[in-house]
Amino acid sequence: PVVGVGPVSADLAGLAHARACTDRTLRVLREGRGERRVARLEDIQVEALILELRDLVAARGDRPTGSLARLIEYDRRHQSNLVETLQAWLESFGDVSAAAKALYLHPNTFRYRLRRVAEVGDINLADPEQRFVAMLHLRVLAPGLEPKG
């Protein structure tokens, strides 16, 4: 079971807002990402926004494009793990040792894969905007590829 706690409503007009917040919270909790069983919307705001962005993307029929599309296609054709490498690196905030450990790789192997990510994906990993776009694309356009928990 999950429990979504909505904001206190001082009047009837605020009741609809409180209900909407509670519904959004329950949706995130039901998705089961993480171990939370009880939350308020402010506790899971990012997750709620990601779900809403996914809804918008699904309604428009958007698919991965640009760097992510190139990496997905490369991985598919070569049975490689470049998307997984990018994802681990982003999730580790650029810490190669932590990302390599998460994937059970030697750091030098991970560094090689990361260079391949930059080459194949044509992505500048030193650019914060490109890193943000990559992370957003992984979470919104390719949710099946994102880590669970």
Short mmCIF file of C-alpha atoms in Angstrom, two decimals:
data_model
loop_
_atom_site.label_atom_id
_atom_site.label_comp_id
_atom_site.label_asym_id
_atom_site.label_seq_id
_atom_site.Cartn_x
_atom_site.Cartn_y
_atom_site.Cartn_z
CA PRO A 1 0.00 0.00 0.00
CA VAL A 2 1.00 3.60 -0.60
CA VAL A 3 -0.17 6.81 1.04
CA GLY A 4 -0.24 10.20 -0.67
CA VAL A 5 -0.56 13.13 1.70
CA GLY A 6 -2.10 16.23 0.17
CA PRO A 7 -1.82 19.82 1.34
CA VAL A 8 -4.28 21.19 3.88
CA SER A 9 -7.20 22.95 2.26
CA ALA A 10 -8.57 26.00 4.02
CA ASP A 11 -11.64 26.23 1.80
CA LEU A 12 -13.64 24.42 -0.85
CA ALA A 13 -11.67 26.05 -3.68
CA GLY A 14 -8.43 24.61 -2.33
CA LEU A 15 -9.91 21.13 -2.14
CA ALA A 16 -9.51 20.46 -5.89
CA HIS A 17 -5.86 21.53 -5.72
CA ALA A 18 -5.25 19.29 -2.70
CA ARG A 19 -6.85 16.36 -4.52
CA ALA A 20 -4.74 16.95 -7.64
CA CYS A 21 -1.55 17.05 -5.55
CA THR A 22 -2.53 13.84 -3.77
CA ASP A 23 -3.32 12.11 -7.08
CA ARG A 24 0.06 13.11 -8.52
CA THR A 25 1.79 11.84 -5.38
CA LEU A 26 -0.05 8.52 -5.47
CA ARG A 27 0.85 8.03 -9.12
CA VAL A 28 4.56 8.40 -8.38
CA LEU A 29 4.36 6.07 -5.38
CA ARG A 30 2.49 3.45 -7.42
CA GLU A 31 5.24 3.54 -10.04
CA GLY A 32 7.41 2.01 -7.34
CA ARG A 33 10.61 3.94 -8.06
CA GLY A 34 12.40 3.77 -4.77
CA GLU A 35 11.29 2.56 -1.41
CA ARG A 36 8.89 5.32 -0.44
CA ARG A 37 5.45 4.18 0.62
CA VAL A 38 4.28 7.52 2.05
CA ALA A 39 4.97 10.95 0.56
CA ARG A 40 3.79 14.47 -0.05
CA LEU A 41 4.07 16.03 -3.50
CA GLU A 42 6.91 18.25 -2.32
CA ASP A 43 8.85 15.07 -1.41
CA ILE A 44 8.59 13.61 -4.92
CA GLN A 45 8.23 16.74 -7.08
CA VAL A 46 10.93 15.76 -9.58
CA GLU A 47 9.51 12.28 -10.10
CA ALA A 48 6.02 13.75 -10.65
CA LEU A 49 7.35 16.18 -13.26
CA ILE A 50 9.18 13.38 -15.07
CA LEU A 51 5.97 11.33 -15.24
CA GLU A 52 4.08 14.33 -16.62
CA LEU A 53 6.78 14.91 -19.23
CA ARG A 54 6.57 11.23 -20.19
CA ASP A 55 2.82 11.61 -20.66
CA LEU A 56 3.38 14.57 -22.97
CA VAL A 57 6.06 12.71 -24.94
CA ALA A 58 3.85 9.62 -25.27
CA ALA A 59 0.88 11.70 -26.41
CA ARG A 60 2.99 13.30 -29.14
CA GLY A 61 4.64 10.01 -30.07
CA ASP A 62 8.14 11.42 -29.59
CA ARG A 63 11.09 9.03 -29.79
CA PRO A 64 14.73 9.44 -28.77
CA THR A 65 16.64 11.72 -31.15
CA GLY A 66 20.12 13.14 -31.46
CA SER A 67 22.87 11.72 -29.27
CA LEU A 68 20.64 9.27 -27.44
CA ALA A 69 19.18 7.87 -30.67
CA ARG A 70 22.69 7.39 -32.08
CA LEU A 71 23.83 5.58 -28.93
CA ILE A 72 20.74 3.35 -28.79
CA GLU A 73 21.16 2.40 -32.44
CA TYR A 74 24.89 1.75 -32.01
CA ASP A 75 24.24 -0.45 -28.96
CA ARG A 76 21.58 -2.36 -30.87
CA ARG A 77 23.82 -2.99 -33.87
CA HIS A 78 26.99 -3.81 -31.94
CA GLN A 79 25.60 -5.37 -28.76
CA SER A 80 27.52 -2.73 -26.83
CA ASN A 81 26.64 -0.81 -23.67
CA LEU A 82 27.23 2.84 -24.47
CA VAL A 83 23.82 4.01 -23.21
CA GLU A 84 24.39 2.13 -19.97
CA THR A 85 27.84 3.73 -19.71
CA LEU A 86 26.48 7.24 -20.23
CA GLN A 87 23.71 6.61 -17.75
CA ALA A 88 26.05 5.29 -15.06
CA TRP A 89 28.38 8.25 -15.54
CA LEU A 90 25.53 10.77 -15.31
CA GLU A 91 24.05 9.03 -12.28
CA SER A 92 27.49 9.13 -10.62
CA PHE A 93 27.85 12.87 -11.32
CA GLY A 94 30.85 12.23 -13.54
CA ASP A 95 32.71 10.12 -10.98
CA VAL A 96 34.39 7.52 -13.20
CA SER A 97 35.41 5.29 -10.29
CA ALA A 98 31.88 5.15 -8.88
CA ALA A 99 30.32 4.61 -12.31
CA ALA A 100 32.82 1.87 -13.19
CA LYS A 101 32.16 0.16 -9.88
CA ALA A 102 28.38 0.31 -10.47
CA LEU A 103 28.89 -1.50 -13.78
CA TYR A 104 31.54 -3.89 -12.44
CA LEU A 105 34.14 -2.53 -14.85
CA HIS A 106 37.75 -1.53 -14.50
CA PRO A 107 37.97 2.29 -14.51
CA ASN A 108 40.15 2.24 -17.65
CA THR A 109 37.55 0.15 -19.48
CA PHE A 110 34.90 2.60 -18.33
CA ARG A 111 36.96 5.56 -19.54
CA TYR A 112 37.32 3.90 -22.95
CA ARG A 113 33.57 3.37 -23.16
CA LEU A 114 32.96 6.96 -22.13
CA ARG A 115 35.20 8.18 -24.96
CA ARG A 116 33.15 5.98 -27.32
CA VAL A 117 29.96 7.57 -25.93
CA ALA A 118 31.31 11.01 -26.82
CA GLU A 119 32.41 9.89 -30.30
CA VAL A 120 29.42 7.79 -31.32
CA GLY A 121 26.84 10.05 -29.69
CA ASP A 122 28.59 13.22 -30.85
CA ILE A 123 28.14 14.62 -27.37
CA ASN A 124 30.43 16.97 -25.48
CA LEU A 125 30.37 15.55 -21.97
CA ALA A 126 32.15 18.63 -20.63
CA ASP A 127 29.13 20.78 -21.61
CA PRO A 128 26.59 20.98 -18.76
CA GLU A 129 23.73 21.69 -21.17
CA GLN A 130 24.49 18.57 -23.19
CA ARG A 131 24.75 16.50 -20.01
CA PHE A 132 21.39 17.84 -18.85
CA VAL A 133 19.77 17.04 -22.19
CA ALA A 134 21.24 13.53 -22.12
CA MET A 135 19.91 12.88 -18.62
CA LEU A 136 16.50 14.30 -19.47
CA HIS A 137 16.30 12.23 -22.66
CA LEU A 138 17.22 9.08 -20.74
CA ARG A 139 14.51 9.73 -18.15
CA VAL A 140 11.75 11.00 -20.43
CA LEU A 141 12.26 9.55 -23.91
CA ALA A 142 13.75 6.20 -22.95
CA PRO A 143 12.34 5.36 -19.51
CA GLY A 144 12.90 1.63 -20.03
CA LEU A 145 16.62 2.33 -20.09
CA GLU A 146 16.79 4.25 -16.84
CA PRO A 147 17.94 2.67 -13.59
CA LYS A 148 15.31 1.43 -11.17
CA GLY A 149 15.31 2.50 -7.55
#
